[in-house]
Tab-separated table of C-alpha atoms in Angstrom:
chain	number	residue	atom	x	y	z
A	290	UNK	CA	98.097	38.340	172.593
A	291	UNK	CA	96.047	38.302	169.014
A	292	UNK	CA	93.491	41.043	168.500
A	293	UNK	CA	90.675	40.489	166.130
A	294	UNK	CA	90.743	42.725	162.676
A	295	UNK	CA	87.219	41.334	161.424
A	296	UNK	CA	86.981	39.623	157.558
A	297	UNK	CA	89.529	41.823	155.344
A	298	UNK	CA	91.372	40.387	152.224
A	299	UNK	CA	94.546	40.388	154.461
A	300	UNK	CA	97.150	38.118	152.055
A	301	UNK	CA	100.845	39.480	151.922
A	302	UNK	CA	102.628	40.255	149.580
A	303	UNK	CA	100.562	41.120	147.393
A	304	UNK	CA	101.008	41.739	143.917
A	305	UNK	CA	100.843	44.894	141.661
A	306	UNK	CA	99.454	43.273	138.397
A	307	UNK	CA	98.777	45.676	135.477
A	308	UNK	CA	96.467	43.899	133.521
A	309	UNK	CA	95.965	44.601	129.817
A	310	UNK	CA	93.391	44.414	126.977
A	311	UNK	CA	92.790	45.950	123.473
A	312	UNK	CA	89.261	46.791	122.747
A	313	UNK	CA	87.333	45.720	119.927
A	314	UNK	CA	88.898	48.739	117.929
A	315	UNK	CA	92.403	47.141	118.893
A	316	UNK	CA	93.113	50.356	121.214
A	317	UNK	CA	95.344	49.247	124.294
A	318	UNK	CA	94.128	50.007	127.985
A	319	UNK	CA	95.020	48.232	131.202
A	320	UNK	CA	93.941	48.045	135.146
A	321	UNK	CA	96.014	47.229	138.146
A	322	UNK	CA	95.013	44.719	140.575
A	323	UNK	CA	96.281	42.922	143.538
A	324	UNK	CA	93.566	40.022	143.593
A	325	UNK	CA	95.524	37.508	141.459
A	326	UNK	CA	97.871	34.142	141.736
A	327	UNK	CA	98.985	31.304	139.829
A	328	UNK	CA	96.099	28.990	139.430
A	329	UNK	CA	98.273	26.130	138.426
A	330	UNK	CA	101.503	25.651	136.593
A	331	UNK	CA	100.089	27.434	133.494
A	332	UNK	CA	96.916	28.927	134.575
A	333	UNK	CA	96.036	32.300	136.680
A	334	UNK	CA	93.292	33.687	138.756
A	335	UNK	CA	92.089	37.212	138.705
A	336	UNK	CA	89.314	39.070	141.010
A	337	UNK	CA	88.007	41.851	138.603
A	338	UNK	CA	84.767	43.369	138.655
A	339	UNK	CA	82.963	43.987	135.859
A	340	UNK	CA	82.520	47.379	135.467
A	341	UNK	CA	85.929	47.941	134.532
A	342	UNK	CA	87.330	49.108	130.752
A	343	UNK	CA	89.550	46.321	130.474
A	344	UNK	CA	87.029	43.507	131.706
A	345	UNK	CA	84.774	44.689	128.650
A	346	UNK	CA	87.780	44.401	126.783
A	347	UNK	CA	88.722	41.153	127.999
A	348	UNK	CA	85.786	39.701	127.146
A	349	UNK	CA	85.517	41.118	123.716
A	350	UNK	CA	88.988	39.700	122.868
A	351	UNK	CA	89.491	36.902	124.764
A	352	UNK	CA	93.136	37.279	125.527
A	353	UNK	CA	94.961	39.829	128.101
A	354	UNK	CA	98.242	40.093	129.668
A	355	UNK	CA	99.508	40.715	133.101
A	356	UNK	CA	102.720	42.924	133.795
A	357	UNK	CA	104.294	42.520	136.898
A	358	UNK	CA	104.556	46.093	138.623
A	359	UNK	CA	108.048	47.397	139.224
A	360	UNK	CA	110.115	49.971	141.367
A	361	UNK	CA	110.661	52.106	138.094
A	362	UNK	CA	107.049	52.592	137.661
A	363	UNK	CA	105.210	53.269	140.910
A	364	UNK	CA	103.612	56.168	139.528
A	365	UNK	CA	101.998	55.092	136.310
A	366	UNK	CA	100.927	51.545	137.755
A	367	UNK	CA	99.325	53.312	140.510
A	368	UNK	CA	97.347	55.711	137.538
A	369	UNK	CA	96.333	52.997	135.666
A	370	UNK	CA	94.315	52.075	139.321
A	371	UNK	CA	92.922	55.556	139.923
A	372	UNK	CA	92.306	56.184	136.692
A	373	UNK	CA	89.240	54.585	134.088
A	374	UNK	CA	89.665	53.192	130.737
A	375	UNK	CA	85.911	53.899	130.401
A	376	UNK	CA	86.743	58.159	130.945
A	377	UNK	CA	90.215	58.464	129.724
A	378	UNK	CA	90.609	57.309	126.363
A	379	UNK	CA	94.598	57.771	125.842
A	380	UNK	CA	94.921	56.648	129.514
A	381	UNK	CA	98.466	54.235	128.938
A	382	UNK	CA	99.633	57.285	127.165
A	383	UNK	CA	99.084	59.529	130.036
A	384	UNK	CA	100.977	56.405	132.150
A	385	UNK	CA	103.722	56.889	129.783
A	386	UNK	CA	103.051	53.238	128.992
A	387	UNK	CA	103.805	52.068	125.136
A	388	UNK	CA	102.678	48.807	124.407
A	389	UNK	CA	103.559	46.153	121.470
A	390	UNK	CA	101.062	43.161	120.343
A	391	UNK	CA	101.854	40.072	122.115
A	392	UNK	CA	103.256	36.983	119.506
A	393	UNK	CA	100.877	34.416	121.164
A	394	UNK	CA	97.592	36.335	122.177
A	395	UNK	CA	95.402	38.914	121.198
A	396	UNK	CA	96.650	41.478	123.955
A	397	UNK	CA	98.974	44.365	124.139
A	398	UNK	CA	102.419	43.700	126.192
A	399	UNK	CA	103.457	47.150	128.399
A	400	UNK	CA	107.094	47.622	127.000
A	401	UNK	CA	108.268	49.627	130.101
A	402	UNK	CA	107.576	47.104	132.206
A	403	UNK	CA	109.714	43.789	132.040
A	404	UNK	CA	108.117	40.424	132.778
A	405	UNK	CA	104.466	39.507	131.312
A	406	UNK	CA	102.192	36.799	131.182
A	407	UNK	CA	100.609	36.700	128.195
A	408	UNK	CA	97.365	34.777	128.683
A	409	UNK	CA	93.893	33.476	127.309
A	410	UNK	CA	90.651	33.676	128.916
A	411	UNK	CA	89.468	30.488	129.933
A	412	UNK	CA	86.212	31.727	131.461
A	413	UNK	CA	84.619	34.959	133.934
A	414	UNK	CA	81.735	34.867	136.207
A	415	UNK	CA	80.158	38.317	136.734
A	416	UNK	CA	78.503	37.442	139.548
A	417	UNK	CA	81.633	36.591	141.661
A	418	UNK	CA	84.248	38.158	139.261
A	419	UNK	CA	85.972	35.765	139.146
A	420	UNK	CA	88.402	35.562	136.061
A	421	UNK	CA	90.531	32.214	135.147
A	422	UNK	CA	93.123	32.746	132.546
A	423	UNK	CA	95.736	30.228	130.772
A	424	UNK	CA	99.194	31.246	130.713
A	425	UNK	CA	100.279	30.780	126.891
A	426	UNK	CA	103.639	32.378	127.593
A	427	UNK	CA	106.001	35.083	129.767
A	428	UNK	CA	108.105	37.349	128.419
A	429	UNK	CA	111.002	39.520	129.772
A	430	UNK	CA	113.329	42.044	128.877
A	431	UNK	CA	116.438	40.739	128.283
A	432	UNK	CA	117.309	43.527	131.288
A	433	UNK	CA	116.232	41.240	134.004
A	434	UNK	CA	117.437	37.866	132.579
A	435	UNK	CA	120.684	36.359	133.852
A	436	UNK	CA	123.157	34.679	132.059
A	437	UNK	CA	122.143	31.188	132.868
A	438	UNK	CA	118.872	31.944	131.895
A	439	UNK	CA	116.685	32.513	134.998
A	440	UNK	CA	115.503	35.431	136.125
A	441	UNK	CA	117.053	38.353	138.091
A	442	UNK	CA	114.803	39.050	140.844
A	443	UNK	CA	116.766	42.281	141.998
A	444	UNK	CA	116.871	43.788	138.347
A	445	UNK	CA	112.799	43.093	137.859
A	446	UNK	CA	112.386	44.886	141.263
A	447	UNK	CA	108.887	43.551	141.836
A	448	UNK	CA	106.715	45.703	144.154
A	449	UNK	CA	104.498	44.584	146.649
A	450	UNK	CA	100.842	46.342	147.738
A	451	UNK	CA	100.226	46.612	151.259
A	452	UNK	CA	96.116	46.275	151.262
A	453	UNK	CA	95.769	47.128	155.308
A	454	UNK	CA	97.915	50.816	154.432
A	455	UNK	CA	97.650	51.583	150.732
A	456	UNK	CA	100.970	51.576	150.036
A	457	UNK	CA	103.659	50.073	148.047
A	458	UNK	CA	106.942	48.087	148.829
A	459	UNK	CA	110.343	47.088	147.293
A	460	UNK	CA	111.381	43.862	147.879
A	461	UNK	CA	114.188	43.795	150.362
A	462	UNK	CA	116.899	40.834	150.728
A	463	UNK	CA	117.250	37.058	149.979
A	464	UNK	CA	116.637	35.372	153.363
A	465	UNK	CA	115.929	31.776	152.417
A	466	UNK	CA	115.966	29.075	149.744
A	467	UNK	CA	112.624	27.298	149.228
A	468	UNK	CA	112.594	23.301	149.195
A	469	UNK	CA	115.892	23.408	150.807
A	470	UNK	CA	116.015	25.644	153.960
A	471	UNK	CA	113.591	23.367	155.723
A	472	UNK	CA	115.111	20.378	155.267
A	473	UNK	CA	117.271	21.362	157.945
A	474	UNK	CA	114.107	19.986	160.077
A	475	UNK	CA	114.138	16.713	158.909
B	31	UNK	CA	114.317	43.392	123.434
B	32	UNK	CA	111.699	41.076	125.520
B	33	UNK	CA	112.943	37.197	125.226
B	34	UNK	CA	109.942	34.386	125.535
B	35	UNK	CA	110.317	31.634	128.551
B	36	UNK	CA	107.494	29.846	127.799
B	37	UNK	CA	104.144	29.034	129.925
B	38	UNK	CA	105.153	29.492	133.528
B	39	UNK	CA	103.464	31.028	136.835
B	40	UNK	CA	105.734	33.664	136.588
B	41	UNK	CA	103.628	36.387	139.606
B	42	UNK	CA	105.749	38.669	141.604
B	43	UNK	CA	105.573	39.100	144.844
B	44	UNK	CA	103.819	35.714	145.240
B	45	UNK	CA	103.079	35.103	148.988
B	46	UNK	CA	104.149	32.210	151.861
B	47	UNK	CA	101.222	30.568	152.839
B	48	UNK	CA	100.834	28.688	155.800
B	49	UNK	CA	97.695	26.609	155.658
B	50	UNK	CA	96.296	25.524	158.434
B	51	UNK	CA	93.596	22.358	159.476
B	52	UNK	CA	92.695	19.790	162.134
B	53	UNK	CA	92.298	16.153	160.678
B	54	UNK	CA	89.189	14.633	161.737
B	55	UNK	CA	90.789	13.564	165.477
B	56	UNK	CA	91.647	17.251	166.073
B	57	UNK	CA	95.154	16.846	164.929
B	58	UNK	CA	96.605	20.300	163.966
B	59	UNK	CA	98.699	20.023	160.203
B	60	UNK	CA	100.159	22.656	157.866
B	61	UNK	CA	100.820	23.413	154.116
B	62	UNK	CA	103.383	25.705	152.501
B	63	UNK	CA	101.300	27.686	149.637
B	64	UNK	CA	102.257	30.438	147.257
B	65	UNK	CA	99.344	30.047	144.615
B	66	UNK	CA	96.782	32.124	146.525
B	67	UNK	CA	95.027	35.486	146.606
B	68	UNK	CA	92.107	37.512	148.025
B	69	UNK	CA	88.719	36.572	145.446
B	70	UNK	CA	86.842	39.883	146.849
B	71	UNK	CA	86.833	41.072	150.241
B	72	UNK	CA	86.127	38.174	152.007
B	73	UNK	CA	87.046	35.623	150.154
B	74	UNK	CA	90.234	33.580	149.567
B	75	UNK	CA	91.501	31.356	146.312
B	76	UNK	CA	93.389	28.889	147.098
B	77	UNK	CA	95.217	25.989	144.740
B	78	UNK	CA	96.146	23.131	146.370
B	79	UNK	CA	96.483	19.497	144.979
B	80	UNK	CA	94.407	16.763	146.707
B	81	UNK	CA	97.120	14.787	147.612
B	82	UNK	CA	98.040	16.994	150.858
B	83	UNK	CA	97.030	16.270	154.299
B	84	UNK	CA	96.019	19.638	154.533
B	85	UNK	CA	93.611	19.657	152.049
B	86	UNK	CA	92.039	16.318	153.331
B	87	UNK	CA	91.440	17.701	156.425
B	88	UNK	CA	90.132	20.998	154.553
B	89	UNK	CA	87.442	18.859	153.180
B	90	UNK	CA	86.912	16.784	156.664
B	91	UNK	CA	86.215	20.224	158.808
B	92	UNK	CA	85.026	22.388	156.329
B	93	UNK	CA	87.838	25.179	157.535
B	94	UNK	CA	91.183	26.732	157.623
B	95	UNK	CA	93.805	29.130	158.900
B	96	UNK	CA	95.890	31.052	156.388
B	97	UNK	CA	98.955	32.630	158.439
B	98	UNK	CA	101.177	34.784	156.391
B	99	UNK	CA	105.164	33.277	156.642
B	100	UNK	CA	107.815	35.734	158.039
B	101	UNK	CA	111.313	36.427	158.151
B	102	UNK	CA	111.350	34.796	161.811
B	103	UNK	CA	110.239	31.867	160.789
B	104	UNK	CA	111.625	30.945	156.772
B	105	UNK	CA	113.273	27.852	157.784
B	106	UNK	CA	109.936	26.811	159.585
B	107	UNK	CA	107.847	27.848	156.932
B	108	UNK	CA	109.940	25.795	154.468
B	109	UNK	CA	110.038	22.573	156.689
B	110	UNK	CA	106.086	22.590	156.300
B	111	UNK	CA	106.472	22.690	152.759
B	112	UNK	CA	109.044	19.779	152.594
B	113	UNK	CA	107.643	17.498	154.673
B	114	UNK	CA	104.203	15.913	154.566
B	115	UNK	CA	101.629	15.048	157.770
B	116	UNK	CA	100.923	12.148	155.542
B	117	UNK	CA	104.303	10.535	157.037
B	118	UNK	CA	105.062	13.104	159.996
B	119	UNK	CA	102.491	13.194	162.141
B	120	UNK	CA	103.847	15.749	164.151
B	121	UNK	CA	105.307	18.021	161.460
B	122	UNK	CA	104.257	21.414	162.931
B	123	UNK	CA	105.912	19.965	166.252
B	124	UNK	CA	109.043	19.593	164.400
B	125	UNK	CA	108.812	23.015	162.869
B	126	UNK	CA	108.345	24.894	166.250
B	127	UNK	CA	104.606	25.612	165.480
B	128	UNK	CA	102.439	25.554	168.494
B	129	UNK	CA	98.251	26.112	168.020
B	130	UNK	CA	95.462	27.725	169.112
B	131	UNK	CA	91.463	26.898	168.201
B	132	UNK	CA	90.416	29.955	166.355
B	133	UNK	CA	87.600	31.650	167.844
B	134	UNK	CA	85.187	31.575	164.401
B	135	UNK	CA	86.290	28.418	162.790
B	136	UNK	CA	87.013	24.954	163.480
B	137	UNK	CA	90.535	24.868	162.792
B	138	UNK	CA	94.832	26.062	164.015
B	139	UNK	CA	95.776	29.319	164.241
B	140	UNK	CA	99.947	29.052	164.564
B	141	UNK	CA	100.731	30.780	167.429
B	142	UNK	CA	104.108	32.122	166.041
B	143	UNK	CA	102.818	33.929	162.638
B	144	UNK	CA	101.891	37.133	163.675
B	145	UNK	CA	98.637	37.402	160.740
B	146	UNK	CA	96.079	34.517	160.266
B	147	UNK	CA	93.547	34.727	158.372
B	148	UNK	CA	90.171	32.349	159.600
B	149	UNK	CA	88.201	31.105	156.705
B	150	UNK	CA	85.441	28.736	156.155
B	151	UNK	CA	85.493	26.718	152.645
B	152	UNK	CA	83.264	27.337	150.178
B	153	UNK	CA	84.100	24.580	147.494
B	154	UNK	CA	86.864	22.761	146.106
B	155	UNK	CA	87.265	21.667	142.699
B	156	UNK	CA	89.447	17.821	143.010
B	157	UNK	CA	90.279	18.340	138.892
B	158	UNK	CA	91.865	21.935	138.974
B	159	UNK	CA	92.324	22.164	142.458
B	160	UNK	CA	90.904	25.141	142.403
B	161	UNK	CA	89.938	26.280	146.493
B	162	UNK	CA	87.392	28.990	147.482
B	163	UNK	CA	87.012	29.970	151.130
B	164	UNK	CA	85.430	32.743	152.969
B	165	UNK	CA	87.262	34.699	155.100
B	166	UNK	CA	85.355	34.948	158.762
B	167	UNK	CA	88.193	37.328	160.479
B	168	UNK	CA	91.545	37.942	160.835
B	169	UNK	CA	93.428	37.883	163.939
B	170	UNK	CA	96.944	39.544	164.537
B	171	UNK	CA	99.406	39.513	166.947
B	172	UNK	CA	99.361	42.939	168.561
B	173	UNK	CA	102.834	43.334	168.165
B	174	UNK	CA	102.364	44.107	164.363
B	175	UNK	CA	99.267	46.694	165.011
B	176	UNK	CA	100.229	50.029	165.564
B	177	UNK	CA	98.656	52.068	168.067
B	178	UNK	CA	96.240	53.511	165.680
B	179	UNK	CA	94.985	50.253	164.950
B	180	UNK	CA	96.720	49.424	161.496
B	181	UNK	CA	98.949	46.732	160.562
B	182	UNK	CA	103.251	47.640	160.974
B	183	UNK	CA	103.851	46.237	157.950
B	184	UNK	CA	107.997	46.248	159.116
B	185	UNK	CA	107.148	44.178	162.148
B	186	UNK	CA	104.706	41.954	160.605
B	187	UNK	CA	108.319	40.653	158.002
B	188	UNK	CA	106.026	38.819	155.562
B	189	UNK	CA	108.032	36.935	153.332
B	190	UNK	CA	107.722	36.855	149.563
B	191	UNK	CA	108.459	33.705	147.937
B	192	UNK	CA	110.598	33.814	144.002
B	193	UNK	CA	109.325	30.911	142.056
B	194	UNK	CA	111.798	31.249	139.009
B	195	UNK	CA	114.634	30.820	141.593
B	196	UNK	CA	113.387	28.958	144.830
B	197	UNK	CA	114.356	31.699	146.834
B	198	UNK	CA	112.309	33.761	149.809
B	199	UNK	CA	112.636	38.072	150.410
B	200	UNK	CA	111.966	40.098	152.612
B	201	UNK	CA	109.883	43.368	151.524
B	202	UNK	CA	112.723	46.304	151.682
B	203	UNK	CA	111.317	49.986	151.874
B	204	UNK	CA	108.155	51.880	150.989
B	205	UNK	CA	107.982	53.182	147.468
B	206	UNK	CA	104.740	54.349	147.306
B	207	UNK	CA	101.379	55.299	148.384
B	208	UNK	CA	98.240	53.527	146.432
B	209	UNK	CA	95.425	55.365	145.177
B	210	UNK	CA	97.097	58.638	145.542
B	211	UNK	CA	100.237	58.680	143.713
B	212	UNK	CA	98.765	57.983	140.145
B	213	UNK	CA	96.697	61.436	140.877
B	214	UNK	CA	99.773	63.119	139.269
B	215	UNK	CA	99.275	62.082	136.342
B	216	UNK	CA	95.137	62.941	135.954
């Protein structure tokens, strides 16, 4: 039997996405955020509003990345979510977060954490907050890259956000391949 | 040392999305969909290329089901991403799906994936594909809600999906709690 919740933003996984900015002095300050997905191939969607330190700087510059939250870091993505850009100026400091220009934007890349998208902004709507961004590239530590080149899921240890507890998850275990598993049904 | 991969839609965790819509007979069809996130807290993004019979009969009722994919049901989950309603008309059939009308919106609710969420579109864009709906509830199985009426994230198994390698995960073990483990840092 289904019960009813009422209209919550109920998606799972979600994503921990640590999304960064320099202001218009070029000093480096980032959010995290769980509304965001691939908006295309090379293009990604953001729900921000606009009263945060990095939207301002966002806007200013034009350009941001997105680190993908890890297992290592629980702790300092979830600070750069309680805590403001706009009251604590040394605030990726305080993470423990060092950060390094990006080579194709305007943006500051987290070292510590080890896959980015490093991204223009195509346009934001204040009204909805709704942000649209094109992918320009991803980096990754060399850590999490196997030898053939793709990525190694269990060395980026991704962490999920559970929006109905507050909490966050590991991933656990490969149970499936995608575009394969279902041919099985054919 | 961080190595460049280019412009790709590199998010982690991205979701398994099971989109859900009646064709203009009443015919129940399904998507597989990892390009999606909450747009606020009632809203849903959505990209999805026009092509699909999904999204056709998206634009024919003006509505759609969202159920989150889990470990019970990868192989199902995939089939509806490999095979189209354009040439199977009964492709949820095939994958073991049965439906339900929801009770706010004119459109499935899959029976077997414990969390659906019921939305009503708000616009789609046919040149980036872009999808906006609003969410009118969410219904779950009440074998994933605890007895204080939360979600059991462990029983509810959603599924992440790892685009760089084709592959679907499990979530493995709590790591954190949001909004109150950054407070060490302040």
């Amino acid at each position: 039997m289904r019960k009813n919740l009422g209209a919550k933003p109920y998606l799972y996984p979600m994503p921990v996405l640590i999304v960064a900015a320099y202001d218009e002095a070029g000093g480096a300050n980032a959010m995290n955020a769980a509304w965001g997905a691939a908006a295309g191939a090379q293009q990604i969607f953001l729900c921000l509003s606009p009263g945060h330190k990095t939207v301002k700087n966002i806007l200013a510059k034009g350009a941001f990345t997105v680190g993908i939250g890890d297992a290592a870091h629980v702790t300092a993505c979830d600070y750069v979510g309680v805590a403001s850009g706009n009251d604590v100026p040394d605030k990726l400091g305080k993470a423990g977060f060092h950060t390094s220009k990006s080579e194709f934007v305007d943006a500051p890349v987290i070292q510590e954490l080890p896959l980015a998208l490093e991204c223009k902004l195509i346009r934001y709507d204040t009204e909805s907050h709704h942000l649209l961004g094109q992918i320009v590239n991803v980096s990754a530590d060399e850590s999490v890259i196997l030898a053939d080149g793709k990525l190694d899921i269990e060395k980026l240890a991704p962490i999920a956000f559970d929006p109905a507890n507050a909490a966050y998850w590991t991933l656990g275990e490969k149970v499936g391949n995608a575009f394969s598993d279902g041919k099985k049904l054919q």
